[in-house]
mmCIF file of C-alpha atoms in Angstrom:
data_model
loop_
_atom_site.group_PDB
_atom_site.id
_atom_site.type_symbol
_atom_site.label_atom_id
_atom_site.label_comp_id
_atom_site.label_asym_id
_atom_site.label_seq_id
_atom_site.Cartn_x
_atom_site.Cartn_y
_atom_site.Cartn_z
ATOM 1 C CA UNK A 37 0.000 0.000 0.000
ATOM 2 C CA UNK A 38 1.412 3.340 -1.051
ATOM 3 C CA UNK A 39 2.281 6.053 1.448
ATOM 4 C CA UNK A 40 0.222 9.250 1.479
ATOM 5 C CA UNK A 41 1.730 12.573 0.367
ATOM 6 C CA UNK A 42 0.031 15.732 1.649
ATOM 7 C CA UNK A 43 -0.191 19.032 -0.200
ATOM 8 C CA UNK A 44 2.683 20.499 1.795
ATOM 9 C CA UNK A 45 4.952 17.700 0.592
ATOM 10 C CA UNK A 46 4.960 15.783 3.897
ATOM 11 C CA UNK A 47 4.736 12.013 3.615
ATOM 12 C CA UNK A 48 2.711 9.874 5.988
ATOM 13 C CA UNK A 49 4.542 6.566 6.258
ATOM 14 C CA UNK A 50 3.123 3.441 7.854
ATOM 15 C CA UNK A 51 6.048 2.169 9.916
ATOM 16 C CA UNK A 52 6.931 0.866 13.352
ATOM 17 C CA UNK A 53 9.130 3.927 13.976
ATOM 18 C CA UNK A 54 6.222 6.297 13.355
ATOM 19 C CA UNK A 55 4.045 4.271 15.730
ATOM 20 C CA UNK A 56 6.783 4.548 18.361
ATOM 21 C CA UNK A 57 6.898 8.303 17.757
ATOM 22 C CA UNK A 58 3.126 8.547 18.220
ATOM 23 C CA UNK A 59 3.497 6.848 21.600
ATOM 24 C CA UNK A 60 6.370 9.133 22.579
ATOM 25 C CA UNK A 61 4.330 12.208 21.713
ATOM 26 C CA UNK A 62 1.483 10.830 23.847
ATOM 27 C CA UNK A 63 3.802 10.671 26.877
ATOM 28 C CA UNK A 64 5.323 14.087 26.207
ATOM 29 C CA UNK A 65 8.653 12.896 24.805
ATOM 30 C CA UNK A 66 10.502 14.074 21.700
ATOM 31 C CA UNK A 67 9.993 11.724 18.734
ATOM 32 C CA UNK A 68 12.935 10.064 17.034
ATOM 33 C CA UNK A 69 14.335 11.302 13.746
ATOM 34 C CA UNK A 70 13.739 9.383 10.544
ATOM 35 C CA UNK A 71 16.113 6.456 10.185
ATOM 36 C CA UNK A 72 16.292 5.604 13.888
ATOM 37 C CA UNK A 73 16.565 1.839 14.383
ATOM 38 C CA UNK A 74 13.894 0.786 16.847
ATOM 39 C CA UNK A 75 15.661 -2.517 17.570
ATOM 40 C CA UNK A 76 18.663 -0.559 18.876
ATOM 41 C CA UNK A 77 16.758 1.498 21.450
ATOM 42 C CA UNK A 78 18.111 1.194 25.029
ATOM 43 C CA UNK A 79 16.263 -1.404 27.098
ATOM 44 C CA UNK A 80 13.866 0.249 29.518
ATOM 45 C CA UNK A 81 13.776 3.579 27.727
ATOM 46 C CA UNK A 82 10.407 5.108 26.854
ATOM 47 C CA UNK A 83 11.003 4.329 23.186
ATOM 48 C CA UNK A 84 11.886 0.689 23.855
ATOM 49 C CA UNK A 85 8.866 0.235 26.129
ATOM 50 C CA UNK A 86 6.667 1.758 23.427
ATOM 51 C CA UNK A 87 8.147 -0.617 20.858
ATOM 52 C CA UNK A 88 7.269 -3.679 22.955
ATOM 53 C CA UNK A 89 3.741 -2.383 23.547
ATOM 54 C CA UNK A 90 3.263 -1.787 19.829
ATOM 55 C CA UNK A 91 4.433 -5.266 18.852
ATOM 56 C CA UNK A 92 2.103 -6.983 21.304
ATOM 57 C CA UNK A 93 -0.772 -4.714 20.256
ATOM 58 C CA UNK A 94 -0.175 -5.572 16.598
ATOM 59 C CA UNK A 95 -0.763 -9.238 17.428
ATOM 60 C CA UNK A 96 -3.605 -8.549 19.848
ATOM 61 C CA UNK A 97 -5.626 -6.492 17.384
ATOM 62 C CA UNK A 98 -4.925 -8.457 14.221
ATOM 63 C CA UNK A 99 -5.578 -11.860 15.823
ATOM 64 C CA UNK A 100 -9.264 -10.916 16.042
ATOM 65 C CA UNK A 101 -9.475 -11.379 12.282
ATOM 66 C CA UNK A 102 -10.345 -8.534 9.910
ATOM 67 C CA UNK A 103 -11.228 -8.120 6.262
ATOM 68 C CA UNK A 104 -7.639 -7.215 5.398
ATOM 69 C CA UNK A 105 -5.852 -10.164 7.047
ATOM 70 C CA UNK A 106 -8.220 -13.124 6.722
ATOM 71 C CA UNK A 107 -8.278 -15.729 3.937
ATOM 72 C CA UNK A 108 -11.444 -17.801 3.893
ATOM 73 C CA UNK A 109 -11.415 -21.428 2.718
ATOM 74 C CA UNK A 110 -7.639 -21.307 2.274
ATOM 75 C CA UNK A 111 -6.214 -24.591 0.967
ATOM 76 C CA UNK A 112 -3.309 -26.019 2.972
ATOM 77 C CA UNK A 113 -1.231 -28.454 0.920
ATOM 78 C CA UNK A 114 1.147 -31.015 2.473
ATOM 79 C CA UNK A 115 4.751 -31.033 1.269
ATOM 80 C CA UNK A 116 6.460 -34.078 -0.222
ATOM 81 C CA UNK A 117 6.900 -35.542 3.270
ATOM 82 C CA UNK A 118 3.283 -35.019 4.279
ATOM 83 C CA UNK A 119 3.851 -32.006 6.565
ATOM 84 C CA UNK A 120 1.900 -28.751 6.439
ATOM 85 C CA UNK A 121 4.139 -26.002 7.788
ATOM 86 C CA UNK A 122 2.542 -22.614 8.371
ATOM 87 C CA UNK A 123 4.422 -19.330 7.765
ATOM 88 C CA UNK A 124 5.567 -17.459 10.908
ATOM 89 C CA UNK A 125 3.008 -14.705 10.277
ATOM 90 C CA UNK A 126 0.106 -17.106 10.899
ATOM 91 C CA UNK A 127 -1.995 -15.815 13.793
ATOM 92 C CA UNK A 128 -5.001 -18.100 13.814
ATOM 93 C CA UNK A 129 -6.522 -21.056 12.017
ATOM 94 C CA UNK A 130 -10.175 -22.074 11.946
ATOM 95 C CA UNK A 131 -11.000 -25.463 10.428
ATOM 96 C CA UNK A 132 -14.726 -25.023 10.847
ATOM 97 C CA UNK A 133 -17.344 -27.049 12.673
ATOM 98 C CA UNK A 134 -16.712 -30.397 10.952
ATOM 99 C CA UNK A 135 -12.919 -30.392 11.247
ATOM 100 C CA UNK A 136 -12.443 -28.054 14.195
ATOM 101 C CA UNK A 137 -11.846 -30.885 16.648
ATOM 102 C CA UNK A 138 -9.492 -32.811 14.382
ATOM 103 C CA UNK A 139 -6.787 -30.385 13.249
ATOM 104 C CA UNK A 140 -4.770 -27.772 15.089
ATOM 105 C CA UNK A 141 -1.511 -25.880 14.698
ATOM 106 C CA UNK A 142 1.385 -27.064 16.870
ATOM 107 C CA UNK A 143 4.827 -25.502 16.663
ATOM 108 C CA UNK A 144 4.059 -24.084 13.245
ATOM 109 C CA UNK A 145 2.761 -27.356 11.778
ATOM 110 C CA UNK A 146 -0.708 -28.830 11.353
ATOM 111 C CA UNK A 147 -1.428 -31.710 13.717
ATOM 112 C CA UNK A 148 -4.048 -34.409 13.139
ATOM 113 C CA UNK A 149 -5.616 -35.238 16.508
ATOM 114 C CA UNK A 150 -7.667 -38.096 15.086
ATOM 115 C CA UNK A 151 -4.627 -40.025 13.862
ATOM 116 C CA UNK A 152 -2.200 -38.416 16.342
ATOM 117 C CA UNK A 153 0.270 -37.421 13.657
ATOM 118 C CA UNK A 154 1.733 -34.473 11.802
ATOM 119 C CA UNK A 155 1.511 -36.423 8.547
ATOM 120 C CA UNK A 156 -1.410 -35.102 6.515
ATOM 121 C CA UNK A 157 -2.342 -37.235 3.529
ATOM 122 C CA UNK A 158 -4.368 -34.706 1.534
ATOM 123 C CA UNK A 159 -4.994 -30.965 1.313
ATOM 124 C CA UNK A 160 -7.260 -29.448 3.955
ATOM 125 C CA UNK A 161 -9.134 -26.169 4.064
ATOM 126 C CA UNK A 162 -9.152 -23.551 6.805
ATOM 127 C CA UNK A 163 -9.809 -19.887 7.424
ATOM 128 C CA UNK A 164 -6.440 -18.266 8.135
ATOM 129 C CA UNK A 165 -5.739 -15.008 9.949
ATOM 130 C CA UNK A 166 -2.374 -13.493 9.037
ATOM 131 C CA UNK A 167 -0.159 -10.934 10.755
ATOM 132 C CA UNK A 168 0.125 -7.979 8.356
ATOM 133 C CA UNK A 169 3.176 -5.730 8.403
ATOM 134 C CA UNK A 170 2.955 -2.020 9.212
ATOM 135 C CA UNK A 171 3.285 -0.819 5.623
ATOM 136 C CA UNK A 172 0.502 -3.145 4.456
ATOM 137 C CA UNK A 173 -2.069 -2.131 7.072
ATOM 138 C CA UNK A 174 -5.091 -0.154 5.873
ATOM 139 C CA UNK A 175 -5.105 3.390 7.186
ATOM 140 C CA UNK A 176 -7.957 2.681 9.623
ATOM 141 C CA UNK A 177 -6.215 -0.361 11.111
ATOM 142 C CA UNK A 178 -2.882 1.425 11.346
ATOM 143 C CA UNK A 179 -4.433 4.368 13.181
ATOM 144 C CA UNK A 180 -6.323 2.124 15.591
ATOM 145 C CA UNK A 181 -3.250 0.072 16.503
ATOM 146 C CA UNK A 182 -1.169 3.233 16.858
ATOM 147 C CA UNK A 183 -3.790 4.953 19.042
ATOM 148 C CA UNK A 184 -4.308 1.862 21.185
ATOM 149 C CA UNK A 185 -0.549 1.476 21.653
ATOM 150 C CA UNK A 186 -0.169 5.147 22.570
ATOM 151 C CA UNK A 187 -2.903 4.834 25.182
ATOM 152 C CA UNK A 188 -1.210 1.785 26.710
ATOM 153 C CA UNK A 189 2.173 3.513 26.694
ATOM 154 C CA UNK A 190 0.730 6.558 28.411
ATOM 155 C CA UNK A 191 -0.884 4.407 31.097
ATOM 156 C CA UNK A 192 2.286 2.443 31.787
ATOM 157 C CA UNK A 193 4.849 5.235 31.522
ATOM 158 C CA UNK A 194 2.912 8.143 33.021
ATOM 159 C CA UNK A 195 -0.158 6.577 34.618
ATOM 160 C CA UNK A 196 -2.024 9.879 34.866
ATOM 161 C CA UNK A 197 -5.845 9.753 34.596
ATOM 162 C CA UNK A 198 -5.890 13.448 33.664
ATOM 163 C CA UNK A 199 -3.875 12.941 30.465
ATOM 164 C CA UNK A 200 -5.361 9.530 29.684
ATOM 165 C CA UNK A 201 -8.716 10.885 28.498
ATOM 166 C CA UNK A 202 -7.268 12.276 25.255
ATOM 167 C CA UNK A 203 -5.691 9.001 24.127
ATOM 168 C CA UNK A 204 -8.797 7.050 25.164
ATOM 169 C CA UNK A 205 -10.898 9.304 22.940
ATOM 170 C CA UNK A 206 -8.447 8.937 20.050
ATOM 171 C CA UNK A 207 -8.534 5.155 20.406
ATOM 172 C CA UNK A 208 -12.342 5.095 20.452
ATOM 173 C CA UNK A 209 -12.540 7.262 17.320
ATOM 174 C CA UNK A 210 -9.987 5.088 15.521
ATOM 175 C CA UNK A 211 -11.880 1.915 16.450
ATOM 176 C CA UNK A 212 -15.125 3.398 15.111
ATOM 177 C CA UNK A 213 -13.439 4.177 11.792
ATOM 178 C CA UNK A 214 -11.986 0.668 11.583
ATOM 179 C CA UNK A 215 -15.335 -0.959 12.361
ATOM 180 C CA UNK A 216 -17.038 1.203 9.734
ATOM 181 C CA UNK A 217 -14.495 0.033 7.157
ATOM 182 C CA UNK A 218 -14.933 -3.568 8.309
ATOM 183 C CA UNK A 219 -18.693 -3.427 7.859
ATOM 184 C CA UNK A 220 -18.367 -1.802 4.452
ATOM 185 C CA UNK A 221 -16.068 -4.555 3.219
ATOM 186 C CA UNK A 222 -18.098 -7.570 4.366
ATOM 187 C CA UNK A 223 -21.555 -8.885 3.518
ATOM 188 C CA UNK A 224 -23.001 -9.675 6.920
ATOM 189 C CA UNK A 225 -26.017 -11.902 7.223
ATOM 190 C CA UNK A 226 -27.828 -13.782 9.978
ATOM 191 C CA UNK A 227 -28.917 -16.475 7.523
ATOM 192 C CA UNK A 228 -25.513 -17.955 6.666
ATOM 193 C CA UNK A 229 -23.252 -19.713 9.164
ATOM 194 C CA UNK A 230 -20.006 -19.005 7.349
ATOM 195 C CA UNK A 231 -17.416 -16.898 9.115
ATOM 196 C CA UNK A 232 -17.371 -14.505 6.161
ATOM 197 C CA UNK A 233 -21.055 -13.638 6.717
ATOM 198 C CA UNK A 234 -21.141 -13.407 10.487
ATOM 199 C CA UNK A 235 -23.522 -10.918 12.031
ATOM 200 C CA UNK A 236 -22.584 -7.393 12.987
ATOM 201 C CA UNK A 237 -23.372 -7.891 16.680
ATOM 202 C CA UNK A 238 -21.541 -11.219 16.722
ATOM 203 C CA UNK A 239 -18.413 -9.557 15.405
ATOM 204 C CA UNK A 240 -18.525 -6.806 18.001
ATOM 205 C CA UNK A 241 -19.003 -9.145 20.966
ATOM 206 C CA UNK A 242 -16.920 -12.130 19.978
ATOM 207 C CA UNK A 243 -14.856 -10.907 17.017
ATOM 208 C CA UNK A 244 -14.162 -13.160 14.065
ATOM 209 C CA UNK A 245 -14.952 -16.533 15.583
ATOM 210 C CA UNK A 246 -18.112 -15.658 17.458
ATOM 211 C CA UNK A 247 -20.376 -17.482 14.992
ATOM 212 C CA UNK A 248 -21.885 -20.568 16.597
ATOM 213 C CA UNK A 249 -22.631 -22.096 13.225
ATOM 214 C CA UNK A 250 -18.895 -22.156 12.471
ATOM 215 C CA UNK A 251 -17.294 -23.306 15.685
ATOM 216 C CA UNK A 252 -18.178 -25.534 18.621
ATOM 217 C CA UNK A 253 -18.480 -23.706 21.955
#
């Protein structure tokens, strides 16, 4: 996804560094200059704490499953040895109601509980939720993760209720924008049990896998 250039020539870049800078601004610190390596930040510094919060928030938010990081009915094909190895950016797998109690991911590979083996004899189908990198996030998702991370950083670094209200409001606004984009991109229905047509209220309360017709509770 391309970066956005404003009329004044400034470029809005989706990056981990810019998310760290958003968190630093929220706690009243000076943001880093472009080109700063976030992996080299001193342990325990405000920037390093913000980095760790951002990385956990990236996983937390994206693991819910959204229109931009979910593949429905994705075919998983065994290799020549019969193993199905998932990429490291796999966040969640859903094999559906019929196969949900048979297969699971263990240590990056698909495990067959029925036969108690990692050897899979034929392709299987699952809904897969992927971890999307910063640059590939839609604007609404990027802003929500950044705002949520900034709010967490402010709570942990400063812990002041007086300053917390601003970041809480920003996070709520960003979540509303993301949910609006989510609803626009999906055809929700109460008649179909597929994950891809889950109901609006079901998504809000239980996120992606809140559909009882898809998974066993």
